Short mmCIF file of C-alpha atoms in Angstrom, two decimals:
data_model
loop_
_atom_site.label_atom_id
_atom_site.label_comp_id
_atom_site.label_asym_id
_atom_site.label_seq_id
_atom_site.Cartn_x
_atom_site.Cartn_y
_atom_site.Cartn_z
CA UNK Z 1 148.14 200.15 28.81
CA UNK Z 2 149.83 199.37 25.77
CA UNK Z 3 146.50 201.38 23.26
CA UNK Z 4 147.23 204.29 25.87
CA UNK Z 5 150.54 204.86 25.50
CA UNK Z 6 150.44 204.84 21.88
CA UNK Z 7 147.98 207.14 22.02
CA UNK Z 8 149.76 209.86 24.21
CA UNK Z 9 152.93 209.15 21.81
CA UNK Z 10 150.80 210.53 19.13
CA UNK Z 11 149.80 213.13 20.73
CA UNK Z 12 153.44 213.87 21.71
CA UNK Z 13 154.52 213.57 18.13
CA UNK Z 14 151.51 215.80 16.46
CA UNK Z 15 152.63 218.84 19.08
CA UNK Z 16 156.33 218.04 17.88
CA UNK Z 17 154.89 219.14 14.40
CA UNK Z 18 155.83 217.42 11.23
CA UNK Z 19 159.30 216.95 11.07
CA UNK Z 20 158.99 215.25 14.21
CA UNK Z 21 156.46 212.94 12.58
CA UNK Z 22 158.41 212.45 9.63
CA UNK Z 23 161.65 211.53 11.66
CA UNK Z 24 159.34 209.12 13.49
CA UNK Z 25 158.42 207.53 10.13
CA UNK Z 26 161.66 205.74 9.67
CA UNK Z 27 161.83 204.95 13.20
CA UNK Z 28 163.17 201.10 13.61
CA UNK Z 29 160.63 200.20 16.34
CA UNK Z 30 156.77 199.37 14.83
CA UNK Z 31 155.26 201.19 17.82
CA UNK Z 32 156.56 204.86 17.43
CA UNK Z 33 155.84 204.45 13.40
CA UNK Z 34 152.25 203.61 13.96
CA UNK Z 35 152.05 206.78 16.59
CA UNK Z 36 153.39 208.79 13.84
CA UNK Z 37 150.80 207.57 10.95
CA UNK Z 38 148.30 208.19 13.85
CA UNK Z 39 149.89 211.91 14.58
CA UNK Z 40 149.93 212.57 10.78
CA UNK Z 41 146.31 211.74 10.64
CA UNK Z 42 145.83 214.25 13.58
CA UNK Z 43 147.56 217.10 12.08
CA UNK Z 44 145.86 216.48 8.55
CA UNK Z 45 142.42 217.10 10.74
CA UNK Z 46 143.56 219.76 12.39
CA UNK Z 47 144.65 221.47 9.28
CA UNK Z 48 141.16 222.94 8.10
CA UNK Z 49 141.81 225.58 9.79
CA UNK Z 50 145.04 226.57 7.73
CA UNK Z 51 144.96 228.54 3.94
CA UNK Z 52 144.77 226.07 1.52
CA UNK Z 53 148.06 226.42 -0.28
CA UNK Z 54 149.40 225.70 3.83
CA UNK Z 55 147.42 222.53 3.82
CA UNK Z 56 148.92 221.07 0.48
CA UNK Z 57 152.38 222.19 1.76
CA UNK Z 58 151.67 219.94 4.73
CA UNK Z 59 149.93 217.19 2.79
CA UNK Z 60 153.03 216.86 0.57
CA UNK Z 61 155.67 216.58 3.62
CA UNK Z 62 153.74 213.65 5.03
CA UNK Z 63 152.84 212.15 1.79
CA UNK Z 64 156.30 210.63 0.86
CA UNK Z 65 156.67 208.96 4.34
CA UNK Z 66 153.39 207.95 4.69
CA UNK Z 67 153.48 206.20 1.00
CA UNK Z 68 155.97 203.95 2.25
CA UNK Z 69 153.96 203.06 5.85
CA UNK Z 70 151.09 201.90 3.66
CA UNK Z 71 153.65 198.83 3.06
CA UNK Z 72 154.87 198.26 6.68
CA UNK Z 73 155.23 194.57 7.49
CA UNK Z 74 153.46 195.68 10.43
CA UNK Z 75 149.75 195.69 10.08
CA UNK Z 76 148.96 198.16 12.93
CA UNK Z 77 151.98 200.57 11.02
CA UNK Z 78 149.86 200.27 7.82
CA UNK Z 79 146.66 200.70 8.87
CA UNK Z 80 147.12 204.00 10.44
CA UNK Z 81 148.93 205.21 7.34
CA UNK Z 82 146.02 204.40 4.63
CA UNK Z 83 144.09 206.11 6.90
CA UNK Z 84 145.89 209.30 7.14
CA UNK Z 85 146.42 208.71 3.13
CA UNK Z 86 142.30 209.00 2.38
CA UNK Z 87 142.37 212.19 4.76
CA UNK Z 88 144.47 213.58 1.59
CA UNK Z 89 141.83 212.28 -0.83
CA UNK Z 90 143.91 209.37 -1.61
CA UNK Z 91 140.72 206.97 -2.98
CA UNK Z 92 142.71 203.72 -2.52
CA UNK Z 93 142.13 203.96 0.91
CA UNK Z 94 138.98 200.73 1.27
CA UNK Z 95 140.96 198.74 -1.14
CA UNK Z 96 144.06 198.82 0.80
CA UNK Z 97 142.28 197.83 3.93
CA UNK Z 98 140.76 194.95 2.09
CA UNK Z 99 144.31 193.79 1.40
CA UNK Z 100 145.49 193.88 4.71
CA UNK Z 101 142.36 192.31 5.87
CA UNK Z 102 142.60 189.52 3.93
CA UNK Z 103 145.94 188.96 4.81
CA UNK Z 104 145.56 189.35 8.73
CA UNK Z 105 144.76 187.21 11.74
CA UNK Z 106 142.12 188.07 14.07
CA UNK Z 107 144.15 191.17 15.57
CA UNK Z 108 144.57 192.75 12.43
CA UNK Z 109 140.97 192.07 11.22
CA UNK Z 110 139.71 193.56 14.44
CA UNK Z 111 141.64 196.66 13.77
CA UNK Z 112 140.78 196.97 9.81
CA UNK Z 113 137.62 196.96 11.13
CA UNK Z 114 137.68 199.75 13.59
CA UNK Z 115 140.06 201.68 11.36
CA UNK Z 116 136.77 201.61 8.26
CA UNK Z 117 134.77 203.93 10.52
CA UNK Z 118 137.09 206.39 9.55
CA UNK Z 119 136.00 205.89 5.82
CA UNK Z 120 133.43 207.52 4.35
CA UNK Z 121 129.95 205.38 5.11
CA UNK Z 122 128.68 204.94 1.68
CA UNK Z 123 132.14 203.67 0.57
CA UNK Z 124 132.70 201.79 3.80
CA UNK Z 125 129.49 199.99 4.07
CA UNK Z 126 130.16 197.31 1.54
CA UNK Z 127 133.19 196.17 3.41
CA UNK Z 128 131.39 196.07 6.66
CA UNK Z 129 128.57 193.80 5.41
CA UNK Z 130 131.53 191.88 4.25
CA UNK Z 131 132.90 191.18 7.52
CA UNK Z 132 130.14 191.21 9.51
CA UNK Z 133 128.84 188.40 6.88
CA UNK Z 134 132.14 186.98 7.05
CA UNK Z 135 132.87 186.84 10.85
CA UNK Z 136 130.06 184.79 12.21
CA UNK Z 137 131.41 182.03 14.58
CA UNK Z 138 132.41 182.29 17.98
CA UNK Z 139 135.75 183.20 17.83
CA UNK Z 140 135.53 185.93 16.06
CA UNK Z 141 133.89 188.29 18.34
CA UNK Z 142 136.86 190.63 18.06
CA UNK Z 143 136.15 191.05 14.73
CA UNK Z 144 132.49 192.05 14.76
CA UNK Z 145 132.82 194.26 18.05
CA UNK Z 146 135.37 196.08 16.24
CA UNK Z 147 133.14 196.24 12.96
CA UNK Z 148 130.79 197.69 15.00
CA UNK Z 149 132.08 200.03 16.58
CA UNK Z 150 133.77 201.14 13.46
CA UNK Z 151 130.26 201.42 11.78
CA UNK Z 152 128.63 203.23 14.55
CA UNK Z 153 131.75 205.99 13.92
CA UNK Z 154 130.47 206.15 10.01
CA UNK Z 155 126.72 207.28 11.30
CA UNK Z 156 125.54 205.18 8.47
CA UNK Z 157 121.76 205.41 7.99
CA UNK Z 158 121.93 201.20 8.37
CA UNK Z 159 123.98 201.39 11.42
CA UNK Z 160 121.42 201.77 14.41
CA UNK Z 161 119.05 199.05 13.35
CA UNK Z 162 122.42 196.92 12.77
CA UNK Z 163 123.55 197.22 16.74
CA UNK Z 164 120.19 196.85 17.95
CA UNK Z 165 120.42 193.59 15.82
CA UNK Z 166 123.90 192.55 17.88
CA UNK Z 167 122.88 193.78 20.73
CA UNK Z 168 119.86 191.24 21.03
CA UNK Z 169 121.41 188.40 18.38
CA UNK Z 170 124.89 187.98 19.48
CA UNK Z 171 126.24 185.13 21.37
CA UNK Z 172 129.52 186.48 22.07
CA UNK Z 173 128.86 188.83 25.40
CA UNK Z 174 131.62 191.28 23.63
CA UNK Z 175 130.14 191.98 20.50
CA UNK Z 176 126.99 192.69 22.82
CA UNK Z 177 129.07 195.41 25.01
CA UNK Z 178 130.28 196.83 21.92
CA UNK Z 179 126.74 197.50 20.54
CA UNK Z 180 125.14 198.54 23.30
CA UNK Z 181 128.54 201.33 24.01
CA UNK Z 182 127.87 202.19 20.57
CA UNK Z 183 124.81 202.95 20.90
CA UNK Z 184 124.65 204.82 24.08
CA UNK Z 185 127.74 206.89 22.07
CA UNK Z 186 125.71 208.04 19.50
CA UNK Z 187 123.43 208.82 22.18
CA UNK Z 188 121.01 210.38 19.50
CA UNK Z 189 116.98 210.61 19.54
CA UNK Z 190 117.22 207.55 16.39
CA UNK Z 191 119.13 205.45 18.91
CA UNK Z 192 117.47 206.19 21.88
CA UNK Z 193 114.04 205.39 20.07
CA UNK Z 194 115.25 202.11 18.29
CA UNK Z 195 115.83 200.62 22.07
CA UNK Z 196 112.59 201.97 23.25
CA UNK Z 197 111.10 200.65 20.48
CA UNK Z 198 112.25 197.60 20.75
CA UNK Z 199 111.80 197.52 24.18
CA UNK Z 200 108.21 198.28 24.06
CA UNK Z 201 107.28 196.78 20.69
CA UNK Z 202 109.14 193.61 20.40
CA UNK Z 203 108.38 191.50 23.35
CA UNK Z 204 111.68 190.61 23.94
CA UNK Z 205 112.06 187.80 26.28
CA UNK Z 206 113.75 188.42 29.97
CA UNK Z 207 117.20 188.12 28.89
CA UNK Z 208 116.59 190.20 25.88
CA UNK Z 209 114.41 193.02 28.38
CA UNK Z 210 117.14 193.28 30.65
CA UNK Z 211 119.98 194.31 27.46
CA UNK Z 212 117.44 196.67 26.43
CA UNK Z 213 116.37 198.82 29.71
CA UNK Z 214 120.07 198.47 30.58
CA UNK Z 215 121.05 200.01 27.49
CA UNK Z 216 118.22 202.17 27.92
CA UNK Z 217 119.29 203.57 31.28
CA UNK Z 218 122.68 204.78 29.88
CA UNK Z 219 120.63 207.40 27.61
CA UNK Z 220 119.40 211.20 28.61
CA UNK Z 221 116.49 212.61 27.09
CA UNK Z 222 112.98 212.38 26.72
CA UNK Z 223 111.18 209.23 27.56
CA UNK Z 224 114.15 207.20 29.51
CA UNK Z 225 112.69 207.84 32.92
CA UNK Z 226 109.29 206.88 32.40
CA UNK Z 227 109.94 203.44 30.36
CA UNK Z 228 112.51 202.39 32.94
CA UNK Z 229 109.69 203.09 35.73
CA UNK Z 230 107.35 201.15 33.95
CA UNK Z 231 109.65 198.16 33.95
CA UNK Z 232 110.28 198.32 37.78
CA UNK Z 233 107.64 195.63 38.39
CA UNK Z 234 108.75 193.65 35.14
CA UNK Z 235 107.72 190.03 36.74
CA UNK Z 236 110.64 189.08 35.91
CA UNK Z 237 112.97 190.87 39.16
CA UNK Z 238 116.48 190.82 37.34
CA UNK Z 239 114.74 192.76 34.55
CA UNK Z 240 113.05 195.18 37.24
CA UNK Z 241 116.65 195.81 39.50
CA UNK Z 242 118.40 196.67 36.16
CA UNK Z 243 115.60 199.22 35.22
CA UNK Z 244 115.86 200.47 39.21
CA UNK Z 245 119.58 200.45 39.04
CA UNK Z 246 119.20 202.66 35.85
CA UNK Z 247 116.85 205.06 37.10
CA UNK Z 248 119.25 205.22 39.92
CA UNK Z 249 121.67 206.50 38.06
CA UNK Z 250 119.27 209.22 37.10
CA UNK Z 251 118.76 210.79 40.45
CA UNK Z 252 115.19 208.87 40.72
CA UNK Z 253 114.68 208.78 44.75
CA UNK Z 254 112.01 206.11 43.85
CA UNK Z 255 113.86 203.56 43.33
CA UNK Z 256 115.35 203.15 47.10
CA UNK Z 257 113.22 200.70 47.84
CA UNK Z 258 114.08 198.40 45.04
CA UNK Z 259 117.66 198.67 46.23
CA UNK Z 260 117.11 197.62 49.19
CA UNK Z 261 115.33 194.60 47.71
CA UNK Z 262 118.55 194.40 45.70
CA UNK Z 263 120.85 194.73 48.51
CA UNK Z 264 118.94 191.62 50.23
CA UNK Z 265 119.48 189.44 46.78
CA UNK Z 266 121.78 186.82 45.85
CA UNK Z 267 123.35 188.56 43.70
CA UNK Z 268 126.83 189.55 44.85
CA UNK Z 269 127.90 191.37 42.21
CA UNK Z 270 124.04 193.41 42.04
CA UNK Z 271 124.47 194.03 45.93
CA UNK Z 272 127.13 196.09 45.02
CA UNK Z 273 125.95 198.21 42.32
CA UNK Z 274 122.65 198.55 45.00
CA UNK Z 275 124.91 199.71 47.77
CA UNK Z 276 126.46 202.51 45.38
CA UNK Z 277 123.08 203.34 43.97
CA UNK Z 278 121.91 203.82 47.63
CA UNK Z 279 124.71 205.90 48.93
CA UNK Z 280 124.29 207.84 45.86
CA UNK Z 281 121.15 208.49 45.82
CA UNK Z 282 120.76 209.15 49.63
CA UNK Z 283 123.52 210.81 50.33
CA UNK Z 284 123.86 208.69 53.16
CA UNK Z 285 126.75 205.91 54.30
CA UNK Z 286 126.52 203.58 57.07
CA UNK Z 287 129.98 202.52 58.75
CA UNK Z 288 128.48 198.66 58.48
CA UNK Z 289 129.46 195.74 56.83
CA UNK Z 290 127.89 192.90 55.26
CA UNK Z 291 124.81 193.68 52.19
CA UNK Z 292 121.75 192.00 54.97
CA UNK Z 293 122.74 194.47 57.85
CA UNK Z 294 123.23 197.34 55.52
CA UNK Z 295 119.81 196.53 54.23
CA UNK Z 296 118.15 197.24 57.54
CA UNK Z 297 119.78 200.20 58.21
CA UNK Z 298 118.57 201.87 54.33
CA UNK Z 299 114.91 200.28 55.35
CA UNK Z 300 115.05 202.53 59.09
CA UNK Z 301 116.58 205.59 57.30
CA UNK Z 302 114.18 204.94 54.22
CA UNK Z 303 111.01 204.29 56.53
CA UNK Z 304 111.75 208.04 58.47
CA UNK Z 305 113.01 210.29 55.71
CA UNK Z 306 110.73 208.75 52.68
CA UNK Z 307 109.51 210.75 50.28
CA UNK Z 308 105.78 211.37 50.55
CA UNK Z 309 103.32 211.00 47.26
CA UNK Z 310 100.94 213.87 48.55
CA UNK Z 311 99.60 215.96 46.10
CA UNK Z 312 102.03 213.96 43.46
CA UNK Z 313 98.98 212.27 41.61
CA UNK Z 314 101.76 210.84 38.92
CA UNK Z 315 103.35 208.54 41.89
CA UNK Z 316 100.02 206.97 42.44
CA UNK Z 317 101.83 203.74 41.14
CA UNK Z 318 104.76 204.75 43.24
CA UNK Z 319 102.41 204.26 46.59
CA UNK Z 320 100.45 201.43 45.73
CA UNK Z 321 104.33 199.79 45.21
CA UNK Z 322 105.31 200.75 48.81
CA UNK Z 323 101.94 199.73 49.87
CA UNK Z 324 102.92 196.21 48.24
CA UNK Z 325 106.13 196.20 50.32
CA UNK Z 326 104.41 197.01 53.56
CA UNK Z 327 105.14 200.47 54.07
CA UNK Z 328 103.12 203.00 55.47
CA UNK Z 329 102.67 205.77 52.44
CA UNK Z 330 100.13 207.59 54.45
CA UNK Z 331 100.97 211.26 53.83
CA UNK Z 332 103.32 213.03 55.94
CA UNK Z 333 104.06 216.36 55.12
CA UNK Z 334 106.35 217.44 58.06
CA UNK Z 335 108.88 214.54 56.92
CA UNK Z 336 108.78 215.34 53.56
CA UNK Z 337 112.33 215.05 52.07
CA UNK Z 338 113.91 216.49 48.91
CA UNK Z 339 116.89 214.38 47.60
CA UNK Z 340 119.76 216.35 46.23
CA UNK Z 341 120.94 215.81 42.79
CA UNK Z 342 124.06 213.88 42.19
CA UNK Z 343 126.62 217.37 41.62
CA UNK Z 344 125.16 218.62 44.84
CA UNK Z 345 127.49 218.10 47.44
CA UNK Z 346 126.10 215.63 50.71
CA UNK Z 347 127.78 215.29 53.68
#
């Protein structure tokens, strides 16, 4: 893709050292400048390690070029380069991206907006009110996914609450992606606990329930695994697949039954993630085809090699919910079957 190949080009350039990125500068073609404001950046960062009178030798052979990038025509050239600049201490840096903002269409905005989380929070946080304030109707979705993601970067003490917010609030199903990623990126204990919270606090209707215990399942740490359980009979089912699909993920042998339930749904696209869930979780693959029929073979390989509840007295809930289904949960030690964790290796 077109981001990717910048990228690596950056990458290329920053090995190539600074007189390949100054070179690069007055390149004619937009694409290889912009990878070169991006490769100075990189080298500025990777500078710390350098004596200090090496750092302002390096600072003041990109400074020239990168002075003049600030000006590019080209938005995605100039963005890059203010950017770098404010890695030298250059304090213009927010009220250059305001410029270009202003000036932009919904591309450029979107990148302005992604670029700020590389701004200091404090400084940067006025601007993203501004935009998220700003860029409230449907079509700009661009805009506030990239504003958030560019304000989860910035670990602003605002931010969490603010893509919690999004994540429930937002119309636009990308802005929604975008918080919830965001979130499971910071993938700290404040995060994590502002879903559950929310989750457990809030009641959140269906639609909202099913955002949060997805969002929810992407997260390690404490506390995950038991919410999610407690929301596998959610009456509402698409709530209570998501939260089985999620614990899936985890390694949770519990939730085979749900898949199965899955796996007999509707839902083509659910079916799917089921299927994967089940071979994953199983270790097992049936050369079949079609979701019904593989169904019935996970319900014979899940009625002989379940996982017995004796002596477990936390998975009292966990029998009475295969008693519900009709299975037999008397104990049966013999049978008793440990599930391997996902990085064990199944044949």
């Amino acid at each position: 893709s077109e981001p990717a190949g910048s990228r690596l080009l950056s990458v290329l350039l920053a090995k190539g050292g600074p007189e390949e990125i100054r070179e690069a500068f007055a390149d004619p073609r937009p694409g290889l400048r912009a990878a070169a404001a991006t490769a100075a950046r990189t080298l500025l960062e990777k500078s710390t390690w350098m004596e200090p009178a090496e750092q302002t030798a390096l600072a003041d052979r990109l400074r020239p070029g990168l002075e003049v990038l600030v000006n590019d025509d080209v938005p995605l050239v100039a963005i890059p380069a203010v950017v770098a600049l404010q890695r030298m201490g250059d304090v213009r840096g927010i009220s250059r991206l305001e410029r270009i903002y202003h000036a932009g269409d919904l591309g450029t905005k979107a990148a302005v907006a992604e670029a700020l989380g590389d701004m200091p929070a404090e400084e940067a946080w006025p601007f993203f009110s501004l935009i998220l304030g700003e860029e409230r109707d449907p079509q700009s979705g661009l805009v506030r996914a990239a504003a958030l993601r560019g304000l989860a970067k910035t670990k602003h003490p605002q931010a969490v609450g603010l893509l919690v917010f999004y994540l429930l609030s937002d119309q636009n199903r990308s802005v929604r992606v975008a918080a919830a990623e965001a979130l499971v990126d910071d993938g700290g204990e404040e995060a994590r606990y502002a879903v559950i919270k929310a989750l457990t606090e809030g009641q959140p209707d269906p639609v909202k329930r099913a955002r949060l215990v997805d969002t929810l399942g992407r997260f390690q740490g404490t506390g995950v695994r038991d919410v999610l359980m407690s929301y596998l009979e959610d009456p509402d089912r698409t709530v209570a697949h998501i939260a089985a699909l999620r614990l899936a993920d985890h390694n949770e042998a519990s939730t085979v039954p749900y898949l199965i339930e899955i796996l007999r749904g509707k839902s083509p696209s659910l079916a799917q993630a089921a299927l994967r869930a089940l071979e994953n979780v199983s270790c097992v693959r049936f050369d079949a085809s079609g979701h019904e029929v593989l169904a019935e073979h996970y319900e014979r390989w899940y009625q002989t090699a379940r996982i017995t509840s004796a002596g477990q007295p936390d998975r009292v809930w966990f029998r009475k919910a295969l008693r519900k289904r009709g299975y037999d949960v008397s104990p049966v030690s013999y049978t008793h079957l440990t599930l391997p964790t996902n990085v064990q290796q199944c044949s």
